[in-house]
Short mmCIF file of C-alpha atoms and ligand atoms in Angstrom, two decimals:
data_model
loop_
_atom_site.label_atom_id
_atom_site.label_comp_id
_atom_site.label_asym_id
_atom_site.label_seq_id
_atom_site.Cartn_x
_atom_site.Cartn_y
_atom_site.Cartn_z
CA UNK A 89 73.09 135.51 87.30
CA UNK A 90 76.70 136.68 87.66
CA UNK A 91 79.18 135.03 85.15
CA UNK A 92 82.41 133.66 85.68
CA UNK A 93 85.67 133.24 82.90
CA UNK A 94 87.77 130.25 83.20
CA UNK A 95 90.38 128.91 81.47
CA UNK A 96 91.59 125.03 80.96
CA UNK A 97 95.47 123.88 80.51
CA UNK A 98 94.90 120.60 78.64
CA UNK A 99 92.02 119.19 76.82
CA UNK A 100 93.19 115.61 77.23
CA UNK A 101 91.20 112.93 78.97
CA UNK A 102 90.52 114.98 82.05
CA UNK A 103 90.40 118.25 80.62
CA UNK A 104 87.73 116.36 78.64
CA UNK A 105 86.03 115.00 81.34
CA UNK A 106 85.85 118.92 83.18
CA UNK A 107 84.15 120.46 79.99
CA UNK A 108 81.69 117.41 79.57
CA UNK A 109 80.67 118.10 83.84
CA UNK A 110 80.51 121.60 83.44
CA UNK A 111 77.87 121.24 80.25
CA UNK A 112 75.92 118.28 80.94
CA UNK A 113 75.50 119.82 84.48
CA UNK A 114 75.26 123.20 83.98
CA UNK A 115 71.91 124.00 85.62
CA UNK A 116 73.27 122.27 89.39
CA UNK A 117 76.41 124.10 88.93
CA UNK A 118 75.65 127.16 88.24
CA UNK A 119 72.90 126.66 91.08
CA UNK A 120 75.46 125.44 93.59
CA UNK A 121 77.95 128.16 92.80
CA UNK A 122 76.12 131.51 92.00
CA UNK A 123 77.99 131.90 89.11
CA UNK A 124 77.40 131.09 85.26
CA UNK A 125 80.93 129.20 84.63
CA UNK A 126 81.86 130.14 80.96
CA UNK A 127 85.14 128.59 79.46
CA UNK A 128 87.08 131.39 77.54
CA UNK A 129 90.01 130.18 76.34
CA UNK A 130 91.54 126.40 76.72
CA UNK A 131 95.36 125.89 76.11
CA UNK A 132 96.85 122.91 74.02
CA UNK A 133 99.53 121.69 71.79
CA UNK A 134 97.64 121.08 68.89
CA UNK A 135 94.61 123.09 67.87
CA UNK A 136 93.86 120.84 64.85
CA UNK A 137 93.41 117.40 66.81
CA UNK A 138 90.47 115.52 66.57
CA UNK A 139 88.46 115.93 70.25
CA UNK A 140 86.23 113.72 71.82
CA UNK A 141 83.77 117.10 73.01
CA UNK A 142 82.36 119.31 70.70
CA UNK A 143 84.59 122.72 71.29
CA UNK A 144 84.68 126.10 69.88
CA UNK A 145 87.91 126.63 67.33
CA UNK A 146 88.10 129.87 68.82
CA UNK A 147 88.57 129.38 72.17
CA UNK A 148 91.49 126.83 71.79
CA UNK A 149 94.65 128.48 71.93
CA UNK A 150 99.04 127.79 71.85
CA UNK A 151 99.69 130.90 73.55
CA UNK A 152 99.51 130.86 77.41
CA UNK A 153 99.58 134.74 77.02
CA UNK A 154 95.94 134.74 75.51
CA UNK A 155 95.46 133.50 79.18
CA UNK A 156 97.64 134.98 81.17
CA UNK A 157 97.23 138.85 79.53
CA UNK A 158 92.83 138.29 80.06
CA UNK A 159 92.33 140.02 83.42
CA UNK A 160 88.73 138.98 82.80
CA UNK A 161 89.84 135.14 83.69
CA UNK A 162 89.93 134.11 87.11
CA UNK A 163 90.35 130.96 87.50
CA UNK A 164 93.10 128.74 85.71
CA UNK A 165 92.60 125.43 85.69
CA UNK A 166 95.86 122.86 84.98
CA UNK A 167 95.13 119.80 83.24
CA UNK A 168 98.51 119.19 81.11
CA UNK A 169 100.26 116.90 83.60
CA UNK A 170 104.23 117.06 84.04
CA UNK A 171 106.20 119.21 86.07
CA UNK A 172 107.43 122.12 82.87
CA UNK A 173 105.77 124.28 81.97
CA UNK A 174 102.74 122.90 84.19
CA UNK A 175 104.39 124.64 87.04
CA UNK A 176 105.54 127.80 85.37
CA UNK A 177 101.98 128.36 84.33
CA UNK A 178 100.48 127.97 87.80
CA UNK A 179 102.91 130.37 88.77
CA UNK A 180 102.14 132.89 85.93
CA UNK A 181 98.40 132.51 86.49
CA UNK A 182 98.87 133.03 90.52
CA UNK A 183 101.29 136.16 89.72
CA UNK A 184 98.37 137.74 87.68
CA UNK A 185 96.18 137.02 90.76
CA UNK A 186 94.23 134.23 89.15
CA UNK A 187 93.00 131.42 91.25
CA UNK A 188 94.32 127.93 90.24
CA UNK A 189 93.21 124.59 90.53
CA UNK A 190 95.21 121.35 89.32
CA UNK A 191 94.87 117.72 89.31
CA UNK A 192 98.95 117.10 88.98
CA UNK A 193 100.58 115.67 91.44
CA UNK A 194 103.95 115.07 90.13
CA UNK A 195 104.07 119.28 90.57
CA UNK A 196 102.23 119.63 93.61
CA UNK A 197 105.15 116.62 94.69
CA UNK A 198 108.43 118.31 93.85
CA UNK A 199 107.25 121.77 93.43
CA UNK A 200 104.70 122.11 95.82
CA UNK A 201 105.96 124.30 98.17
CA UNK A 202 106.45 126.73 95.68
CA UNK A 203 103.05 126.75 94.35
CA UNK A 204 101.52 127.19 98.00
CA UNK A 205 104.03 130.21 98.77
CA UNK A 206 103.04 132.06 95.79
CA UNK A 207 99.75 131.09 96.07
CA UNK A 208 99.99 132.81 99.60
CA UNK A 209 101.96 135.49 98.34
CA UNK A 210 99.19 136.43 95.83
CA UNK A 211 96.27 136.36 98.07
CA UNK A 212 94.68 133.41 95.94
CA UNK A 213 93.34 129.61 96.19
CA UNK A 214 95.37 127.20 95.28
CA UNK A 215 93.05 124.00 95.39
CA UNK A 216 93.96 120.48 93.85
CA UNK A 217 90.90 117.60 95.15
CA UNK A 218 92.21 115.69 92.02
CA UNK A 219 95.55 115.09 92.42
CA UNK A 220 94.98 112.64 95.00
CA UNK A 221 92.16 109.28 94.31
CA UNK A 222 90.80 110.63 91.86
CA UNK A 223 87.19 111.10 92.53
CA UNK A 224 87.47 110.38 95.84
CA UNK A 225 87.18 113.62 97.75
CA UNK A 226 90.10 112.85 100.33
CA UNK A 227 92.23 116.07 100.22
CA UNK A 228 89.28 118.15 101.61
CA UNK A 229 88.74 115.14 104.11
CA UNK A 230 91.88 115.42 105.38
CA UNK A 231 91.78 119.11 105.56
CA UNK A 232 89.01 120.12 106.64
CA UNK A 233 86.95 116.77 108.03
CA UNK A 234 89.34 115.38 110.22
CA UNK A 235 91.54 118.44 110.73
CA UNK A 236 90.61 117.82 114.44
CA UNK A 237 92.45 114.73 114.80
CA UNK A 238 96.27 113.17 115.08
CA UNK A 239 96.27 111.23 112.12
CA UNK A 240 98.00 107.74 113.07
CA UNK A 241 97.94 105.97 109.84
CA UNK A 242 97.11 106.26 106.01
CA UNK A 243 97.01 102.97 103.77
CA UNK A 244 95.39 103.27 100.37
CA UNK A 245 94.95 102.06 97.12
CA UNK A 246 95.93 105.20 94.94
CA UNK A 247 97.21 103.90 91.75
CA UNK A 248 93.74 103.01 89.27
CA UNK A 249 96.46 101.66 86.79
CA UNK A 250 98.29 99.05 88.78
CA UNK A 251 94.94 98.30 90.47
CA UNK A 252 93.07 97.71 87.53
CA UNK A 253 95.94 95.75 85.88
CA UNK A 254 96.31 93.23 89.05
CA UNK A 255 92.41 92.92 88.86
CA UNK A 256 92.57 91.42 85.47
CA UNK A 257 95.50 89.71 85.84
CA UNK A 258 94.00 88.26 89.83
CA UNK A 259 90.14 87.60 88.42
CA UNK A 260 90.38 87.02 84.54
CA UNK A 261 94.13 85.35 84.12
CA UNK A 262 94.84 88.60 81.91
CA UNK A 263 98.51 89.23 80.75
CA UNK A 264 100.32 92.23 82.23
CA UNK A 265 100.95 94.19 79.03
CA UNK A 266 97.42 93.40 77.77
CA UNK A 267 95.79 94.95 80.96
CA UNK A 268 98.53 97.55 80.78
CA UNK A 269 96.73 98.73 77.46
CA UNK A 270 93.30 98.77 78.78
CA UNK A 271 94.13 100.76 81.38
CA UNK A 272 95.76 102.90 78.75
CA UNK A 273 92.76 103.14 76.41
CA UNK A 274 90.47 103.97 79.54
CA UNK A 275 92.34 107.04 80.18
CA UNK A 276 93.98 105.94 83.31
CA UNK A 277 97.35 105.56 82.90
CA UNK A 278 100.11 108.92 82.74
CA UNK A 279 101.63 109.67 79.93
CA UNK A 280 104.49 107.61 80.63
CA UNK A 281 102.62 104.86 82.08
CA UNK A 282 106.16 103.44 84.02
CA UNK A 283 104.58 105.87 86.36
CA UNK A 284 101.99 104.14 87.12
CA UNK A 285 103.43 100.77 86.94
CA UNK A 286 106.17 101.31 88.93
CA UNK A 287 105.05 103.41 91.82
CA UNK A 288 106.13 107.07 91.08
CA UNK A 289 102.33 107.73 90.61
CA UNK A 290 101.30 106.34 94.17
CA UNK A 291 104.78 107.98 95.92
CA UNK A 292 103.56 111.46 94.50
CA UNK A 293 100.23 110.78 96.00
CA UNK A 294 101.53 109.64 99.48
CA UNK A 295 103.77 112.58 99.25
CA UNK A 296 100.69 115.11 99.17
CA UNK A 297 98.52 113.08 101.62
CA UNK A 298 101.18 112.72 104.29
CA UNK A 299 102.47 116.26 104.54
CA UNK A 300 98.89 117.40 104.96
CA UNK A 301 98.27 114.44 107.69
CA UNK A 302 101.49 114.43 109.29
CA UNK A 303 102.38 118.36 109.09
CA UNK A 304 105.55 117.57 107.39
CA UNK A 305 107.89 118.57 104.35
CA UNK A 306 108.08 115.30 102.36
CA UNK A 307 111.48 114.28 100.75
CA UNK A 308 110.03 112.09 98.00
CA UNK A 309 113.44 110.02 98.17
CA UNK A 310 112.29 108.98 101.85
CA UNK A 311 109.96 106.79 100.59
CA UNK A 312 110.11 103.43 99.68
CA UNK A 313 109.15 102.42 96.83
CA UNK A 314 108.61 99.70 94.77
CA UNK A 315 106.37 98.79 91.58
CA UNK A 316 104.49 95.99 90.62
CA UNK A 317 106.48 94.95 87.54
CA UNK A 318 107.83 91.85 89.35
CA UNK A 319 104.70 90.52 90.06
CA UNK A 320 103.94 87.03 88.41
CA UNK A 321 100.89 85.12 87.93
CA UNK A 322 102.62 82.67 89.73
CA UNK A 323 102.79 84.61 93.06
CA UNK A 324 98.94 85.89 92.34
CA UNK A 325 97.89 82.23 92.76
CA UNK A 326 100.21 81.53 95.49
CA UNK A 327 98.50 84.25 97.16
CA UNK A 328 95.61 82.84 96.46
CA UNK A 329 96.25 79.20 97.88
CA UNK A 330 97.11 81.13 101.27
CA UNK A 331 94.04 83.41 101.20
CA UNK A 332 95.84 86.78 100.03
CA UNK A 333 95.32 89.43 97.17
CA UNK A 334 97.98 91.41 95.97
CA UNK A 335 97.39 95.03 95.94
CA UNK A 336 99.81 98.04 95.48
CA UNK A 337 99.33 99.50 98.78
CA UNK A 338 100.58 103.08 99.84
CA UNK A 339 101.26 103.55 103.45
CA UNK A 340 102.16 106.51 106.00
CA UNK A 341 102.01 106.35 109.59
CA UNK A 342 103.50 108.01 112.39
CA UNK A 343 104.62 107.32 115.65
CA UNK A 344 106.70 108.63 118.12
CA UNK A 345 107.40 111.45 116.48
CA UNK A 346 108.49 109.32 113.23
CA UNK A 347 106.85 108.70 109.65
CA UNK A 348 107.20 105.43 108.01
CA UNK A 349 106.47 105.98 104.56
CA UNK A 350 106.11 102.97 101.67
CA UNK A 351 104.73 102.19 98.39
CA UNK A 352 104.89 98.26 97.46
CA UNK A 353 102.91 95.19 96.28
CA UNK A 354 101.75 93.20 99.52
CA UNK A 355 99.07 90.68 99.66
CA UNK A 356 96.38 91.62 101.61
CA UNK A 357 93.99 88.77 103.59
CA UNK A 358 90.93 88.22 100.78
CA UNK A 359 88.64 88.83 103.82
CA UNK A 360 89.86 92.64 104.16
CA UNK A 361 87.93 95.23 102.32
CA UNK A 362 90.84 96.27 100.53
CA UNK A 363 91.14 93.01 98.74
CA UNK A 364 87.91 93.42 97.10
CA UNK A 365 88.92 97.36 95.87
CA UNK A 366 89.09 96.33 92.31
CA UNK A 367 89.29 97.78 89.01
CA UNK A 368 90.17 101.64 88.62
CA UNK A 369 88.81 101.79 92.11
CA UNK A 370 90.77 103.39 94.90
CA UNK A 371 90.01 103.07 98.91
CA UNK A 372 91.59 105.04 101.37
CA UNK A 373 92.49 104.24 104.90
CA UNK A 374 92.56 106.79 107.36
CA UNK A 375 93.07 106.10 110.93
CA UNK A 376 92.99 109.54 113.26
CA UNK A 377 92.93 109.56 117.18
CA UNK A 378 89.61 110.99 117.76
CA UNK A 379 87.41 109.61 114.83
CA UNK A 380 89.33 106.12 114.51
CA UNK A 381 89.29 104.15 111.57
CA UNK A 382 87.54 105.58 108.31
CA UNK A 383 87.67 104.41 104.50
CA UNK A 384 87.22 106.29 101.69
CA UNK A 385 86.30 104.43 98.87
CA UNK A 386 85.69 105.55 94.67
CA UNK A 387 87.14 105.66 91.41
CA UNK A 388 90.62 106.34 91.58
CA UNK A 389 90.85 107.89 87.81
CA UNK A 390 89.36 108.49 84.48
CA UNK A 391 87.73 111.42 82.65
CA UNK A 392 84.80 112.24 84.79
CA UNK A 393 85.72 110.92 87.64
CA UNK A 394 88.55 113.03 87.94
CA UNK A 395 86.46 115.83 86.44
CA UNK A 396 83.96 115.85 89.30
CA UNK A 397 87.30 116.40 91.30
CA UNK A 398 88.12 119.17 90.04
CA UNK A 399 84.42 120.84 88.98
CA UNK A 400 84.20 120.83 92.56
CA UNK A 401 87.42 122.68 93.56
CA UNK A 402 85.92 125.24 90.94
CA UNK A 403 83.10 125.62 92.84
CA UNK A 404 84.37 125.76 96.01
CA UNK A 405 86.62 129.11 94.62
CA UNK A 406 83.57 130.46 93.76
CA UNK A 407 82.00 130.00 96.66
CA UNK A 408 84.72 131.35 98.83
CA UNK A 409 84.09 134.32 96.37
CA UNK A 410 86.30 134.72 93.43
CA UNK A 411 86.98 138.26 94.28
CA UNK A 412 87.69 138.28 97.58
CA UNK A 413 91.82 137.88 98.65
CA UNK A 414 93.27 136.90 101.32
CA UNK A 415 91.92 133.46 101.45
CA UNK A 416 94.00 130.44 102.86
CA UNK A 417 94.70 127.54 100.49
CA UNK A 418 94.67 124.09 101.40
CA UNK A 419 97.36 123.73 104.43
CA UNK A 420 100.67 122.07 103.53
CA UNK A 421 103.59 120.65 106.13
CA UNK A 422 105.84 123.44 106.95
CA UNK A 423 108.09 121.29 109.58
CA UNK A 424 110.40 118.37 108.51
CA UNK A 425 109.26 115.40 110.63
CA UNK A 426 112.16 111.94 110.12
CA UNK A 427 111.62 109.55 108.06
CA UNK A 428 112.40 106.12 109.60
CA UNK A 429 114.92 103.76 106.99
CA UNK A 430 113.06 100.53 105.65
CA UNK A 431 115.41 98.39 106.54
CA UNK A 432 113.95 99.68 110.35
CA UNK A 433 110.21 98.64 109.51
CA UNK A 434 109.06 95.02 109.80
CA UNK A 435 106.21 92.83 108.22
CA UNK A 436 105.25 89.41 107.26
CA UNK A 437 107.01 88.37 104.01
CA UNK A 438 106.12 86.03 101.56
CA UNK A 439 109.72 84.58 100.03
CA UNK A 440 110.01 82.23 96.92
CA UNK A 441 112.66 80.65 96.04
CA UNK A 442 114.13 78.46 92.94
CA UNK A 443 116.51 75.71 94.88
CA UNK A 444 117.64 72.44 93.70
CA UNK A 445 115.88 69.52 94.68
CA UNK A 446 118.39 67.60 97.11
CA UNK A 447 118.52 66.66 100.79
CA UNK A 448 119.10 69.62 103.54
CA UNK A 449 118.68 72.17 101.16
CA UNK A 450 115.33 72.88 103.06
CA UNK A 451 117.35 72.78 106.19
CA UNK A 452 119.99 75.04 104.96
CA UNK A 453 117.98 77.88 104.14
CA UNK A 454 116.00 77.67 107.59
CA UNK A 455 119.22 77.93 109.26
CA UNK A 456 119.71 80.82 108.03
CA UNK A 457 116.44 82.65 108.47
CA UNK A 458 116.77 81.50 111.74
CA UNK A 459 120.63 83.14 112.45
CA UNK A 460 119.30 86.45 111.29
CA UNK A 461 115.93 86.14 113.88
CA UNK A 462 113.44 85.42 110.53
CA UNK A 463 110.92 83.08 112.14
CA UNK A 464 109.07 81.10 109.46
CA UNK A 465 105.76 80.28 109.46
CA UNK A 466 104.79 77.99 106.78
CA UNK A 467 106.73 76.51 103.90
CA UNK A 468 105.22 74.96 100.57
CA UNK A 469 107.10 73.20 98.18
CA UNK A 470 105.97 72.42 94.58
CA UNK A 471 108.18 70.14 91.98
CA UNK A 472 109.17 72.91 88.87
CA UNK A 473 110.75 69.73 87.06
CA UNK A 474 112.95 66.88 87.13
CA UNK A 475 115.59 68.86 89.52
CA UNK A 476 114.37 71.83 90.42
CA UNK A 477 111.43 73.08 92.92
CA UNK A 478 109.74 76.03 94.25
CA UNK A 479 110.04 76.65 98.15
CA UNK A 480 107.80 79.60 99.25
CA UNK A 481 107.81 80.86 102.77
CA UNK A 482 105.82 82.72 105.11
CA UNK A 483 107.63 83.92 107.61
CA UNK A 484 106.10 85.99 110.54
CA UNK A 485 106.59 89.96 111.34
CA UNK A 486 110.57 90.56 110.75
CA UNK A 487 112.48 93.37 110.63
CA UNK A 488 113.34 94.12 106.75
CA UNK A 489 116.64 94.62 107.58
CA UNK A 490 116.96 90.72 109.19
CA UNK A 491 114.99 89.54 106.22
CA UNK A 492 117.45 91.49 103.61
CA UNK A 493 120.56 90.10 105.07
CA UNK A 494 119.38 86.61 105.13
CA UNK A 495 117.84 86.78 102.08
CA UNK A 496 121.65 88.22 101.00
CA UNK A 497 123.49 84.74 102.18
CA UNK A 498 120.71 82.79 101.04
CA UNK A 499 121.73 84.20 97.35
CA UNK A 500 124.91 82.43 98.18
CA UNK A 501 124.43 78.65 99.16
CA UNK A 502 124.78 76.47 95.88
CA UNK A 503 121.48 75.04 96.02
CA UNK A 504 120.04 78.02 95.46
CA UNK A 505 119.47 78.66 92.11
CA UNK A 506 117.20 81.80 92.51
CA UNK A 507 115.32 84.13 94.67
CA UNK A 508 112.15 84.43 92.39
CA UNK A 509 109.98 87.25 94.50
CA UNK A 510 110.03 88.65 97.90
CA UNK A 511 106.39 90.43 98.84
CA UNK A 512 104.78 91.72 102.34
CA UNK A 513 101.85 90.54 103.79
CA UNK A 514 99.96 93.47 105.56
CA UNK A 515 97.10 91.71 107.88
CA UNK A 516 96.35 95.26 109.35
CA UNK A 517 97.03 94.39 112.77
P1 NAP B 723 96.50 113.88 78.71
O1 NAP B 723 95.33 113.08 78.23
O2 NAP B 723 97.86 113.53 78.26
O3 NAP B 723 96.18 115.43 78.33
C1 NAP B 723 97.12 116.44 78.44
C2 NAP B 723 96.58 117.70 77.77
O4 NAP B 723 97.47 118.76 78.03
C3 NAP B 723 96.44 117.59 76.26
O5 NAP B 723 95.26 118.20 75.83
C4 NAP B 723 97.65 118.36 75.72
O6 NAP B 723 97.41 119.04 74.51
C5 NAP B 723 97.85 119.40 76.81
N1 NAP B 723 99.27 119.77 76.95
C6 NAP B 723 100.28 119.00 77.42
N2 NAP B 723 101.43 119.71 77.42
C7 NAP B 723 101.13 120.93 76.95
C8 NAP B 723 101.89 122.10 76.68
N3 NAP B 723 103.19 122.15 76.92
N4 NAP B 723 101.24 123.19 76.21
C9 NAP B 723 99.92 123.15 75.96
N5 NAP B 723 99.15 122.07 76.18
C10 NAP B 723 99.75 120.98 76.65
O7 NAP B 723 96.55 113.87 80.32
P2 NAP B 723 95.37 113.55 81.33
O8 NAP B 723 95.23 112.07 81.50
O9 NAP B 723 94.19 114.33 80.98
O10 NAP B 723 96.02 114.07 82.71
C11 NAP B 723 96.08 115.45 82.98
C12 NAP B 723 96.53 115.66 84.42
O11 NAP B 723 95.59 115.06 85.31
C13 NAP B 723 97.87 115.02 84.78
O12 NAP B 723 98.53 115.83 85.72
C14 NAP B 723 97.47 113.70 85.45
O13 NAP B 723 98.44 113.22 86.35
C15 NAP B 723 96.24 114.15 86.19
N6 NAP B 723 95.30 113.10 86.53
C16 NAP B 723 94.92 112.21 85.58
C17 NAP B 723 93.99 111.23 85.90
C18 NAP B 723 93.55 110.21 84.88
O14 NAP B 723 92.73 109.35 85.22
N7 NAP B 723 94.03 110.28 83.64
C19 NAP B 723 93.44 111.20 87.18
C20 NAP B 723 93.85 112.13 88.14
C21 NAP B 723 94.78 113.09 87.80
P3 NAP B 723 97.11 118.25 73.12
O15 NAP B 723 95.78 117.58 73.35
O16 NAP B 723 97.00 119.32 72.08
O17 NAP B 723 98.21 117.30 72.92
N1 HSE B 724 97.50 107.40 86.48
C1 HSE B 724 96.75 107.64 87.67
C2 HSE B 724 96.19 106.33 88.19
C3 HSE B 724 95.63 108.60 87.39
O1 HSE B 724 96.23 105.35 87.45
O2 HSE B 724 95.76 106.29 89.33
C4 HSE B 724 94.92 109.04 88.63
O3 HSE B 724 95.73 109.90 89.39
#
């Protein structure tokens, strides 16, 4: 049997998860790549921390040189997260003709095209499965599966963090900052977990999944983005009461020649399969104009999860043969496609409001929707004490735009005393 070297940056929770796959499956491995995969050297900060796996002293090392100066290593495999020196080392390894494999998608997000023109440069694979859902195998999908369609439309679930953290707050009443920390000691959440919570995490993944849909460069600042921080429990079981879930949702679509690209909180109708993606779970929407509508569904992050990711890109190098150059990496967008302005995109909003509890007020406020074309479709209002009440409405699809500007004069009538949430309602129509 012919034996390959490797090398790990990071032995964190995924780096973890990678050496615990490549052990406890050794045998189907090394069957369904040819080669005997053999770990030589694995790069951290600290050699003296306590590990979860069992590892040889000897192979850990500080020094990326113990890496980058073994021509015997052919494969590099980054696993340290963050953009310095995460790229630097992908570069160093590619320069030395090493393949690479990552599951980092803040640097495959503003560094990217680097990475895939050295990559090209050097004549070696450049493969990152993991960087996107996880477990969930939807960057060869894209790339290879349904590379003969138009993609149309992507709308996900790609955070495990936020979704896991409006599961327990939706299904067991849990506090945000106590679900926030299970997420945490599960090994989902980034380092900096704001990340997570407040959309970065998902806008990195879009990023990657829409330049290899769309064929475009993505400016990350195109897309919209919001997090879920403002999301009470309050609106969870107004959502409820009108037969919604609210899930982080990452969307890309194109038309006419135009990408729309957005990360928010919307609530989703409970009868949708999305609704009932819960927990770490991802699900991926992909709608292309030859195979039509497809979902991906799986866990969205964690050790081995995220692990079987990127075992797999592993084995694919090896497959492709680990000696051979010349081989393409996965494609990236080379054009620059436009990017339409939120305020240009439309929806059904769900708006709730703080008002004082006097005659018209009601009346007021519809006026207004209605000067700025915001057609309402429901309104619920629910006593918050002695002078105050809630008014929630539904309006139907809007421009954002419309639905900013009235929402910017409501902010001024003197009955107002608050605008307490604004969220979309995606029905998938
Ligand atoms: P983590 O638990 O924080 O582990 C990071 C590892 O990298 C640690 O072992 C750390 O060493 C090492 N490291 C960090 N900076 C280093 C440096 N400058 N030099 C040497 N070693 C360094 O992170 P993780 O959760 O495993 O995530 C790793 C990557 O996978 C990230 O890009 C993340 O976005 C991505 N990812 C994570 C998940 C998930 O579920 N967590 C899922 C998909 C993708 P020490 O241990 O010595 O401190
Ligand atoms: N922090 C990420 C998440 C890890 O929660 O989805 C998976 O990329």
């Amino acid at each position: 049997m012919k034996k390959v070297r490797i090398a790990l940056l990071g032995l964190g929770n995924i780096g973890q998860g990678v050496w615990r796959i490549l052990n406890t499956n050794r045998n189907e491995i090394t069957m369904n790549c040819g080669y005997e995969i053999e770990v030589a050297r694995v790069l951290v900060r600290d050699r003296n921390k306590i590990r979860g796996v069992q590892i040889p002293k000897e192979i850990l090392t500080t020094d990326i040189n113990d890496i980058f100066n073994d021509s015997g290593i052919k494969i590099v495999v980054e696993l340290m997260g963050g953009t310095e020196p995460a790229r630097e080392y992908m570069l160093g390894a590619m320069r030395r003709k090493k393949h690479v494999v990552t599951a980092n998608k803040l640097v495959l997000a503003t560094r990217g095209e680097e990475l895939f023109k050295a990559a090209d440069e050097e004549g070696v694979l450049f493969y990152y499965e993991a960087s996107v859902g996880g477990g969930i195998p939807i960057i060869r999908e894209i790339n290879e599966s349904l590379t003969a369609n138009r993609i149309e439309k992507l709308v996900g679930i790609i955070n495990g963090t936020t979704n896991y953290i409006l599961t327990k707050m939706t299904h067991e009443g849990m506090d945000f900052n106590e679900a926030l920390k299970e997420a945490q000691q599960k090994g989902y959440a980034e380092a900096d977990p704001s990340s997570d919570v407040e959309g970065y995490d998902a806008v990195y993944k879009l990023a990657i999944m829409s330049s290899l849909s769309f064929g475009t460069k993505i400016d990350l600042s195109s897309i919209y983005r919001e997090g879920i921080g403002n999301i009470k429990t309050v609106d969870i079981d107004y959502a409820k009461r009108f037969g919604y879930v609210i899930k982080l949702l990452a969307i890309g679509k194109e038309t006419d020649n135009e990408l729309e690209l957005r990360v928010h909180p919307a609530m989703v109708p409970k009868t949708h399969p999305i609704a009932n993606v819960n927990d770490s779970f991802n699900a991926i929407f992909v709608k292309g104009n030859a195979v039509g509508d497809l979902m991906l569904y799986g866990r969205g992050a964690g050790d081995l999860p995220t692990g079987s990711a990127v075992v797999g890109d592993i084995i694919s190098i090896l497959r492709n043969n680990v000696d051979l150059s010349n081989l393409s990496s996965q494609k990236n967008g080379t054009v620059t496609k436009k990017v339409r302005n939120a305020s240009e995109s439309s929806s059904e909003y769900y708006i709730r409001l703080d008002v004082k509890d006097r005659p018209g007020v009601l009346g007021e406020i519809a006026a207004v929707f209605g000067k700025h074309d915001v057609s309402i479709f429901s309104v619920s209002q629910d006593v918050k004490n002695k002078h105050n009440v809630s008014l929630v409405f539904i309006t139907h699809e809007a421009l954002e735009g419309n639905v900013a500007e009235s929402i910017k004069e409501i902010g001024t009538l003197d009955r107002v005393n608050n605008l307490e949430n604004i969220i979309r309602i995606e029905n998938f129509n």
